[in-house]
CSV table of C-alpha atoms and ligand atoms in Angstrom, one decimal:
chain,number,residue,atom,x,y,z
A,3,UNK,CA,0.0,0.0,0.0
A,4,UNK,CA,1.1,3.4,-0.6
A,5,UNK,CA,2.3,5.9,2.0
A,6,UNK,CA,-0.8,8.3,2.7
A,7,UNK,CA,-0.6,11.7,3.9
A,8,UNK,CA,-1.9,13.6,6.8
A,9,UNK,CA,-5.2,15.3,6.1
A,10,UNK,CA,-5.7,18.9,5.6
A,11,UNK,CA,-9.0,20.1,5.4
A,12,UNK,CA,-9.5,23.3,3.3
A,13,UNK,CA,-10.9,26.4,4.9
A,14,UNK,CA,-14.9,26.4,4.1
A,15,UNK,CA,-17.5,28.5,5.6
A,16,UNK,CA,-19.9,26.3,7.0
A,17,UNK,CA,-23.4,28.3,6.5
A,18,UNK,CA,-25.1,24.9,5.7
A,19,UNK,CA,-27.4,23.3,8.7
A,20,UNK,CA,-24.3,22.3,11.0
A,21,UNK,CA,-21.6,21.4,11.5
A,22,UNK,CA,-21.2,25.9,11.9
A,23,UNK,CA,-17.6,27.5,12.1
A,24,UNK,CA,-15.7,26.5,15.1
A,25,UNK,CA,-13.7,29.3,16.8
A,26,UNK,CA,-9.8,29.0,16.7
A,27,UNK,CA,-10.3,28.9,20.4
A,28,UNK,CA,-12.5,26.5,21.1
A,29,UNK,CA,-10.2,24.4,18.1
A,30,UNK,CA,-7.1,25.3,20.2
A,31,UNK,CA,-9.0,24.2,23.8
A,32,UNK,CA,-9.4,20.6,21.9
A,33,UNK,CA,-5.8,20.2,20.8
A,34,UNK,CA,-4.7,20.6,24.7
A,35,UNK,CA,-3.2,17.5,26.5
A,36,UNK,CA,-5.6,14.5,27.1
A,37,UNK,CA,-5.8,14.0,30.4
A,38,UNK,CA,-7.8,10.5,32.1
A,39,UNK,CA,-11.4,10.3,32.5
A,40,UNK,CA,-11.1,10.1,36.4
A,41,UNK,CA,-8.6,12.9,36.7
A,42,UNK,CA,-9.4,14.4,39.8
A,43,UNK,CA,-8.9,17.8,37.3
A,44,UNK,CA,-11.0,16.3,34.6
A,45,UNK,CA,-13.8,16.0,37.2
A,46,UNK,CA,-13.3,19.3,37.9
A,47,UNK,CA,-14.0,20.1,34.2
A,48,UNK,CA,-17.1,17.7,34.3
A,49,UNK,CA,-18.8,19.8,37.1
A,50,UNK,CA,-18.2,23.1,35.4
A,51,UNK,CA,-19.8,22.0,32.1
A,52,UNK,CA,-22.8,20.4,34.0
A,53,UNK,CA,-23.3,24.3,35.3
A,54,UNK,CA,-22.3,26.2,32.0
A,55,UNK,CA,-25.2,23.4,30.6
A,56,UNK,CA,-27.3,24.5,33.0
A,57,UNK,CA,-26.8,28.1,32.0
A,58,UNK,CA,-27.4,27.4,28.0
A,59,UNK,CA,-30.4,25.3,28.8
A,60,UNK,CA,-31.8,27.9,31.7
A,61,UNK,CA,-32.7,25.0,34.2
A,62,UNK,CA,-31.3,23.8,37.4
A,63,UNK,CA,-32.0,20.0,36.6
A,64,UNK,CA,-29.7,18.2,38.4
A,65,UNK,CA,-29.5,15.5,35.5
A,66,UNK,CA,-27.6,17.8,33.0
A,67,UNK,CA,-24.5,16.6,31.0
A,68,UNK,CA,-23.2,15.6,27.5
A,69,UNK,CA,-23.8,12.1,25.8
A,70,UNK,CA,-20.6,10.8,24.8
A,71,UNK,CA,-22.3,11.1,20.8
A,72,UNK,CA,-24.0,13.1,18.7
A,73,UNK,CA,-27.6,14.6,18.9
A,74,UNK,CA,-29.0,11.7,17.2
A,75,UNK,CA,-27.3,9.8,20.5
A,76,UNK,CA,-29.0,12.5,22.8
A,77,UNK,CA,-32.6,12.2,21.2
A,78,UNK,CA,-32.4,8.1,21.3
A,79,UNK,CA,-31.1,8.8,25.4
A,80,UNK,CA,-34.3,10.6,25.8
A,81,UNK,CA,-37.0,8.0,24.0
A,82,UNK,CA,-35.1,4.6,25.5
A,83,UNK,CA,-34.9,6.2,28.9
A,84,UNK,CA,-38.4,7.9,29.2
A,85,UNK,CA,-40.5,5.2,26.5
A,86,UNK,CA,-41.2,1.9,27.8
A,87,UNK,CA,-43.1,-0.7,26.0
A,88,UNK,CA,-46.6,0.1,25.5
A,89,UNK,CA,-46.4,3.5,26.3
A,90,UNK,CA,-48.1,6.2,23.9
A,91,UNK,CA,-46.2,8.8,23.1
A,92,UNK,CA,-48.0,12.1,20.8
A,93,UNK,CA,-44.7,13.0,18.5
A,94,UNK,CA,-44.8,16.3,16.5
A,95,UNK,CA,-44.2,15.9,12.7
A,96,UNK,CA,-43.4,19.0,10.8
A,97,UNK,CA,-39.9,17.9,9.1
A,98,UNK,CA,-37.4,15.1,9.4
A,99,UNK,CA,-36.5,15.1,13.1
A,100,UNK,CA,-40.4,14.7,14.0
A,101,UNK,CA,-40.2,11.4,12.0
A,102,UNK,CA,-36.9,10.2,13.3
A,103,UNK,CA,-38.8,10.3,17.2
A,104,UNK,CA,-41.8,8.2,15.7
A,105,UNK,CA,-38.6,5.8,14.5
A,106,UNK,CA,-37.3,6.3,18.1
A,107,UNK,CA,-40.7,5.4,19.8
A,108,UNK,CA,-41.5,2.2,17.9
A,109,UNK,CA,-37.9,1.0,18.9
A,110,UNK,CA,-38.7,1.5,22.2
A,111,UNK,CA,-42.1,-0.8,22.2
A,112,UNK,CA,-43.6,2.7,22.2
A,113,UNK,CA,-47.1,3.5,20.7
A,114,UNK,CA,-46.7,6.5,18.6
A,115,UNK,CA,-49.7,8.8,17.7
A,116,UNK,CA,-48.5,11.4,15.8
A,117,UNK,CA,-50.0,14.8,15.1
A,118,UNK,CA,-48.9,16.3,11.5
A,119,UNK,CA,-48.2,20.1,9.8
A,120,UNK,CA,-46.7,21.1,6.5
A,121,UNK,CA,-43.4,20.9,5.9
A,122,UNK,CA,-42.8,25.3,6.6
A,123,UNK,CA,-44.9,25.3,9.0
A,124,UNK,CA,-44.6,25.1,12.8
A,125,UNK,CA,-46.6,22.1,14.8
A,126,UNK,CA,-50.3,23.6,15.4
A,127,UNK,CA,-51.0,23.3,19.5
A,128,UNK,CA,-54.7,22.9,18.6
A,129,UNK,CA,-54.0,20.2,17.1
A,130,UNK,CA,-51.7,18.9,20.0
A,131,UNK,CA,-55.0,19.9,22.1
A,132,UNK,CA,-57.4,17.6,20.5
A,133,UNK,CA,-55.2,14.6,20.2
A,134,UNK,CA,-54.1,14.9,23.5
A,135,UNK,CA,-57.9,15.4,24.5
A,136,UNK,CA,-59.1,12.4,22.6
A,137,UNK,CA,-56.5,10.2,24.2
A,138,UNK,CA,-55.9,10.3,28.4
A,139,UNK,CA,-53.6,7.1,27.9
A,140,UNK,CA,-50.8,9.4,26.3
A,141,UNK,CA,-48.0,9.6,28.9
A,142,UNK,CA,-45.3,11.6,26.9
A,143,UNK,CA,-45.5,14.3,24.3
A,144,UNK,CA,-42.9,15.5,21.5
A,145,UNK,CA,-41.6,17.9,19.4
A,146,UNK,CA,-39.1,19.5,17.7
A,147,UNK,CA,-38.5,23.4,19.0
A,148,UNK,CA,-36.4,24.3,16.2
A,149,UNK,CA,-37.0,22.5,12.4
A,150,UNK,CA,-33.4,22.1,11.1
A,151,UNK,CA,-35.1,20.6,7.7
A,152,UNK,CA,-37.0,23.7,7.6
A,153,UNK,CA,-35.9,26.4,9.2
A,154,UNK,CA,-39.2,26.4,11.1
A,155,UNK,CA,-39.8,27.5,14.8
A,156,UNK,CA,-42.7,26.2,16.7
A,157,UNK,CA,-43.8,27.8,20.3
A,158,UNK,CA,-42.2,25.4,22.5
A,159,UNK,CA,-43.4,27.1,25.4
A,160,UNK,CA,-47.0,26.7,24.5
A,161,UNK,CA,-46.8,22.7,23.8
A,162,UNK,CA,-44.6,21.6,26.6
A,163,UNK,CA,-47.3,23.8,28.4
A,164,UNK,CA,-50.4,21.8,26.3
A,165,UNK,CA,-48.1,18.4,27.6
A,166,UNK,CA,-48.1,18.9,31.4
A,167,UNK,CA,-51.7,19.8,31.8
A,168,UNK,CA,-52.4,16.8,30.3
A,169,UNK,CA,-50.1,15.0,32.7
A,170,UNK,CA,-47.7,13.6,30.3
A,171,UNK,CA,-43.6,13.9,29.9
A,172,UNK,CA,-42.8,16.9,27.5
A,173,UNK,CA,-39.7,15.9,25.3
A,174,UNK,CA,-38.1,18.7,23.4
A,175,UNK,CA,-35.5,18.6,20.8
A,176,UNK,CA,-33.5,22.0,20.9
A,177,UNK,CA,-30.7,20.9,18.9
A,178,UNK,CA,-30.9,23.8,16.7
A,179,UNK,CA,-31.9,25.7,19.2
A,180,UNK,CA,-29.3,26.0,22.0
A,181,UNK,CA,-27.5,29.2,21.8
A,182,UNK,CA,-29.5,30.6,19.2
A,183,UNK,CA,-32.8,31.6,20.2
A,184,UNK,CA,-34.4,31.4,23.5
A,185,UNK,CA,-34.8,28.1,25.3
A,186,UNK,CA,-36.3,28.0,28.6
A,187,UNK,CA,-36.5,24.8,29.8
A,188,UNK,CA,-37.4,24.9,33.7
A,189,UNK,CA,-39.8,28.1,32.5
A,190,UNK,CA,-41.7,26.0,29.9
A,191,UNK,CA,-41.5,22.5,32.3
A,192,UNK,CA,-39.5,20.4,29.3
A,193,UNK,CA,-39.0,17.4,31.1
A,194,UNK,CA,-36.2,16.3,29.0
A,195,UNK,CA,-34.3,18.1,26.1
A,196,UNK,CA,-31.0,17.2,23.5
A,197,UNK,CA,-29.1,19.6,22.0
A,198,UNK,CA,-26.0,19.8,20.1
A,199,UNK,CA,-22.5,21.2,20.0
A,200,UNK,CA,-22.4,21.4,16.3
A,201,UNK,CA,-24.8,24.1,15.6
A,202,UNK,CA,-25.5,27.3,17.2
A,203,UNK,CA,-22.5,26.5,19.9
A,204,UNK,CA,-20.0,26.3,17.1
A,205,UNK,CA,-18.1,23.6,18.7
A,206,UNK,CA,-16.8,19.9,17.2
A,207,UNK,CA,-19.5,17.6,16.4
A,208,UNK,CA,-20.2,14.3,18.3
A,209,UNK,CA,-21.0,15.2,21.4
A,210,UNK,CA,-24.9,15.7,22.6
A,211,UNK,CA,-26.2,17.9,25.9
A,212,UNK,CA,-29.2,17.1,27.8
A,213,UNK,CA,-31.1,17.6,30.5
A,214,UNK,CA,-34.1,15.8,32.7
A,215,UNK,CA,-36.1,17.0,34.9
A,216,UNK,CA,-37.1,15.7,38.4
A,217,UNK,CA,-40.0,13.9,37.3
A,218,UNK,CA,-38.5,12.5,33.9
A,219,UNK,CA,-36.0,11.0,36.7
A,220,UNK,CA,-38.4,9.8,38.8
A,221,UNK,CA,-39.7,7.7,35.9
A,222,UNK,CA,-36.0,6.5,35.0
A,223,UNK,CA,-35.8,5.0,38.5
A,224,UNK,CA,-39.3,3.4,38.4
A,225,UNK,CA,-39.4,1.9,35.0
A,226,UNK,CA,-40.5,-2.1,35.0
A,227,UNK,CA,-38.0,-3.0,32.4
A,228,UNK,CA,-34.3,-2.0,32.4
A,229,UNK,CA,-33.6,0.5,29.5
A,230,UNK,CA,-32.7,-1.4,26.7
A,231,UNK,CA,-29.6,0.1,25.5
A,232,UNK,CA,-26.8,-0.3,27.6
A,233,UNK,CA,-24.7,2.6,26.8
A,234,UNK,CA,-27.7,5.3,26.8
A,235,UNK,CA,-29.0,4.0,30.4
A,236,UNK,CA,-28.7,7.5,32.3
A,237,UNK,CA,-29.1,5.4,35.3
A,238,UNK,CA,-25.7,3.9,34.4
A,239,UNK,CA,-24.4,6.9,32.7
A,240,UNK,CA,-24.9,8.6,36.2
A,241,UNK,CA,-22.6,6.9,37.7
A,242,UNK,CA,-20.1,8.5,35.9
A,243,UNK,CA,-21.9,11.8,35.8
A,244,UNK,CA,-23.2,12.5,39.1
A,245,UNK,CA,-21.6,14.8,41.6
A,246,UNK,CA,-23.3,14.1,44.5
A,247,UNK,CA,-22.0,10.4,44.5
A,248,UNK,CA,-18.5,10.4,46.4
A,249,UNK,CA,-16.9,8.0,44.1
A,250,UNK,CA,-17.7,8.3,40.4
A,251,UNK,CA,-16.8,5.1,39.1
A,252,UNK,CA,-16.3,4.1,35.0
A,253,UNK,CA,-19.3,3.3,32.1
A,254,UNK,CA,-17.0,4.7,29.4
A,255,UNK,CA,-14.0,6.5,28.4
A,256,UNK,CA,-15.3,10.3,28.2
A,257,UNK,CA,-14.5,12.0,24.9
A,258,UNK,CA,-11.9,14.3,26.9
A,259,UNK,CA,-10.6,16.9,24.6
A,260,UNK,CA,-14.0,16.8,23.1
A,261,UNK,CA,-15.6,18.3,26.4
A,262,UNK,CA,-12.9,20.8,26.7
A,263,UNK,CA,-13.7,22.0,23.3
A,264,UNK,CA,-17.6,22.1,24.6
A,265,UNK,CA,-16.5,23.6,27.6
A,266,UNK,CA,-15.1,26.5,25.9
A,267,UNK,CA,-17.7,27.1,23.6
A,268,UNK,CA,-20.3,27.8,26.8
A,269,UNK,CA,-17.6,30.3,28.2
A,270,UNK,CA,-17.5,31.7,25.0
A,271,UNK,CA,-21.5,32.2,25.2
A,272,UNK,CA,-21.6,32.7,28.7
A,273,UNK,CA,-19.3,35.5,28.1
A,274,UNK,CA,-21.5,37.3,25.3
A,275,UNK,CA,-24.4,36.4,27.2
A,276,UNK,CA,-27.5,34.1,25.6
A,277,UNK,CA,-29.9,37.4,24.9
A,278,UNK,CA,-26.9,38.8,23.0
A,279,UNK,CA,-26.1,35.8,21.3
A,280,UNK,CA,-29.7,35.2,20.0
A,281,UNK,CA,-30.0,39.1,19.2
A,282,UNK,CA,-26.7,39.1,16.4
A,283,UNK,CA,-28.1,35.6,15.1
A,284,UNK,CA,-31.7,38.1,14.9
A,285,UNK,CA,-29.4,40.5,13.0
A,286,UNK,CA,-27.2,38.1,10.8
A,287,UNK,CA,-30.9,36.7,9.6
A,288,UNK,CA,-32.3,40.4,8.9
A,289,UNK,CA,-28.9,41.1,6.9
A,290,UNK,CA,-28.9,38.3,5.0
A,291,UNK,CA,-32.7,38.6,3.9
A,292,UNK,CA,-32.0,41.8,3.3
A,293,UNK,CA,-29.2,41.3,0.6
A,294,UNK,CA,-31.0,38.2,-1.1
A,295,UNK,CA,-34.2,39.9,-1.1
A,296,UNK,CA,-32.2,42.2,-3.3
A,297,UNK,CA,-31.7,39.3,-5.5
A,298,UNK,CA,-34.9,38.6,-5.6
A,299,UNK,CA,-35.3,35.7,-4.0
A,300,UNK,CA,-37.4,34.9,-1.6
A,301,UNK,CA,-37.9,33.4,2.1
A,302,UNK,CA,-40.1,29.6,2.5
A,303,UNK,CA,-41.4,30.3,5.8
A,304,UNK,CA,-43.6,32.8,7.3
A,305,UNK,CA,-41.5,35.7,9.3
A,306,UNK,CA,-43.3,34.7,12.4
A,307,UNK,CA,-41.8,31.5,12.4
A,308,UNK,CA,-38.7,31.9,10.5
A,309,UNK,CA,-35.5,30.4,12.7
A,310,UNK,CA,-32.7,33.0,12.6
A,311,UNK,CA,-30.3,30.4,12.7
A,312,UNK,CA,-31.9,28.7,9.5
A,313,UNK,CA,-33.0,29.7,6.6
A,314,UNK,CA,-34.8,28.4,4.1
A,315,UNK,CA,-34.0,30.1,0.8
A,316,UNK,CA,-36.2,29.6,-2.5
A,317,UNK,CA,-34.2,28.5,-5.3
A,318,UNK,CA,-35.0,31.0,-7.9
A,319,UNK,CA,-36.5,29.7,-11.4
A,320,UNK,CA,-33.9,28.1,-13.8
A,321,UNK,CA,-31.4,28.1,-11.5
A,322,UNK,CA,-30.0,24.7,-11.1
A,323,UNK,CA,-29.5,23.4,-7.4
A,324,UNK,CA,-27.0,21.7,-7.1
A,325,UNK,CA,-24.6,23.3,-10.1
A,326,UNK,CA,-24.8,26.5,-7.4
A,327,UNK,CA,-24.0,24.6,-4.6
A,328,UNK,CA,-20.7,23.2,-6.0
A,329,UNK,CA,-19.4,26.0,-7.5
A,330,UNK,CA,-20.1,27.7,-4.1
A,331,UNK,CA,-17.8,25.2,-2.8
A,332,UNK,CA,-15.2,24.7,-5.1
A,333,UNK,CA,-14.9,28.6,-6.1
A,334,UNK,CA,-15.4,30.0,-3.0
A,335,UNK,CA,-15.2,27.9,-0.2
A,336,UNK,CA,-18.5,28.5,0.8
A,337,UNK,CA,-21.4,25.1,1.9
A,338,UNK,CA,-24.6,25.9,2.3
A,339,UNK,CA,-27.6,23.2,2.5
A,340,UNK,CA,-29.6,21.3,0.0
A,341,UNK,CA,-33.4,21.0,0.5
A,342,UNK,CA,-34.9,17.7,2.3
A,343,UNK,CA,-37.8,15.6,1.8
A,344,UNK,CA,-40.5,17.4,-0.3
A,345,UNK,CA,-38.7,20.8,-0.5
A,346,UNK,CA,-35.4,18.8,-2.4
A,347,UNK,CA,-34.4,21.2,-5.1
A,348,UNK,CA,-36.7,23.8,-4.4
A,349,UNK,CA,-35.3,25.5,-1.3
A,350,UNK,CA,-31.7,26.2,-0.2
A,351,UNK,CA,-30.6,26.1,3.8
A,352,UNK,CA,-28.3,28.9,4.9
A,353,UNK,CA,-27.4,28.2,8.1
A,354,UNK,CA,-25.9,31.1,10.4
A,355,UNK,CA,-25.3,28.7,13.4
A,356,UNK,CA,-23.1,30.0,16.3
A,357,UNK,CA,-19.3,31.5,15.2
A,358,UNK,CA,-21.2,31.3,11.3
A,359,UNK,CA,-23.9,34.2,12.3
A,360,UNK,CA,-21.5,36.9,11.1
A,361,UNK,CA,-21.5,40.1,9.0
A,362,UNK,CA,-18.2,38.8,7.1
A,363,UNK,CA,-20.3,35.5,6.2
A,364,UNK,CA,-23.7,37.1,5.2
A,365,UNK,CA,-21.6,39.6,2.9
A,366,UNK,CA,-19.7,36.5,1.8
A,367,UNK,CA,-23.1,34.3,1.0
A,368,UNK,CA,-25.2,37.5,-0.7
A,369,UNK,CA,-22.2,38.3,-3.0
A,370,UNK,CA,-20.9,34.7,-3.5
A,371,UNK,CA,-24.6,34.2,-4.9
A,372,UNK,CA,-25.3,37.5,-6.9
A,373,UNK,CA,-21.6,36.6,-9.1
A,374,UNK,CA,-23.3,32.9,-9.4
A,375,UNK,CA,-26.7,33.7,-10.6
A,376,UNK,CA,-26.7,37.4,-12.0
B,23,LIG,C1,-28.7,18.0,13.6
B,23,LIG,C2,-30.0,17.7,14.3
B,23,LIG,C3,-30.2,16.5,14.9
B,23,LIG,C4,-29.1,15.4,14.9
B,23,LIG,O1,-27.9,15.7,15.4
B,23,LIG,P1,-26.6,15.0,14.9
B,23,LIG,O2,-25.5,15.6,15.8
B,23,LIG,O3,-26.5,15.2,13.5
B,23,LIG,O4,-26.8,13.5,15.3
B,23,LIG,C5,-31.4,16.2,15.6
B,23,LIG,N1,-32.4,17.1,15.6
B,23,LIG,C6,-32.2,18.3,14.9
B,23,LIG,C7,-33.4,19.3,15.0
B,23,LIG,C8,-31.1,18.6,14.3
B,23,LIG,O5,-30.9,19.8,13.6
């Protein structure tokens, strides 16, 4: 075999719908020495991101950490730990990640019942009402607070509201969400949320924050079954996790200089501070309509639920898709996202996630595109 070389990534400007633009700093926090996962200075680390979690999330759960894997890891955590078999779950469908929960619940032995908007538009809480009406035997609800497939927001408060006077456990996926518009989750009663690190936190991939509340954990530690996936049993993962137990003993090896990178990218939002943070990705979204609505083109979604962070772009007529996208790429370093589902081909996804929700990368997208298709 031949010799191969190390790998040097070009320089793009992620404005697609994640991974966003890590920070040199938070890159440099990653590439510091890797320390062991019991490291009395490594737990040290562990309690500081469970509070600087805490902060981004706005709760004081006490279950609060990172899944050792991607959002995709943190949203099965929540199903396999809070789903048991026979259990109906109401899940949300208004884009891809609303499907992927129904995929989570049958998994789990779950009953799903699902309640179903447009693709563009956010989940309808009368809806939510009725079916939640019509069926007592529902014990946990779902949704998804930010639509990464369609750059839609729905009123999170207002459904995890709808869930908890109908006595079930309110499930919220904020992956999108954390760090770039307001989450609230002790405020709005979310009984258990996953984010992600790759998205509006600007940090490396593979790693998932999440939270539960008191009584999603009370239901944890009275399930009749064991959770059926080893590595995603919070009981187990606690072990690891918990502070208040003196000696934290070892489910697996954390990804170290993963979590210092996460761990920097909270100081870096704690320091601007989460109003400011979800004010400049306001004004990155206003800037960038601005200058493509020069173009011409127009926005898929309604303003009132249009996610800053995401946006859904109509591909103008003639233009070809994915031609644009490549030479985006390969003449200017630039990704953005294709459309999903339905909207494949007819809609583009700027992202301005995290570090990517800048003025240099909104100038960089609007002109990029005007040499392209003018
Ligand atoms: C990206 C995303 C996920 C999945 O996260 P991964 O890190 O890609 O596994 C889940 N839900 C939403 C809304 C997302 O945008």
């Amino acid at each position: 075999m031949e010799q191969i070389t190390s790998f040097n990534p070009p320089h793009r400007i992620l404005m697609g719908p994640g991974p966003s633009d890590v920070p040199q700093r938070i890159l440099d926090a990653s590439a510091r020495p890797t320390i062991g996962h019991l490291d009395p200075e490594f737990i040290h680390l562990m309690d500081e991101i469970k509070q600087l979690l805490g902060f981004a999330f706005r709760t004081e759960n006490r279950l609060t950490m990172p899944i050792s894997a991607p959002g995709s890891a943190g949203m099965e955590a929540c199903f396999v730990n809070l789903v048991e078999p026979g259990d109906k779950v109401l899940v949300c469908i208004n884009g891809v990640f609303g499907n992927r929960m129904v995929e989570n619940v049958n998994r789990c032995g779950g009953v799903a019942i699902t309640v179903d908007d447009e693709w563009g538009k956010p989940v309808d809480p009368q809806k939510v009402e009725d079916a939640l009406k019509a069926d007592p035997e529902i014990k946990v609800l779902a949704f998804v607070h930010a639509e990464t497939s369609t750059g839609v927001r729905s009123d999170a408060a207002a459904l995890a509201s709808l869930g908890k006077e109908h006595g079930c456990l309110v499930i919220a996926d904020t992956v999108t969400a954390l760090g770039g518009i307001d989450v609230r989750i002790d405020d709005w009663r979310i009984d258990a949320s996953y984010a992600g690190t790759q998205k509006c936190l600007s940090c490396l991939p593979g790693v998932s924050p999440v939270t539960f509340s008191d009584e999603a954990a009370a239901k944890l530690s009275n399930r009749k079954q064991p959770v059926q996936s080893w590595f995603l049993d919070m009981n187990l993962v606690m072990a690891y996790w918990d502070d208040t137990t003196a000696q934290r003993s070892y489910h697996h090896t954390a990804p170290i200089n993963a979590l210092y990178a996460l761990h920097e990218s909270l100081i870096m939002l704690q320091e601007e501070g989460l109003e400011a943070a979800f004010a400049r990705h306001k004004a990155m979204h206003d800037k960038l309509k601005e200058g493509l609505g020069g173009l011409g083109m127009e926005f898929l979604v309604e303003p009132e639920y249009q996610l800053p962070q995401l946006n859904l772009v109509c591909i103008p007529d003639g233009v070809d898709d994915a031609a644009v996208r490549n030479q985006l790429l390969e003449e200017y370093d630039l990704e953005i996202g294709a459309g999903l589902g339905g909207l494949a081909g007819k809609v583009w996804r700027i992202g301005l996630m995290g570090n990517s929700a800048t003025e240099k990368n909104v100038n960089a997208c609007v002109s990029a595109l005007a040499n392209i298709i003018e």
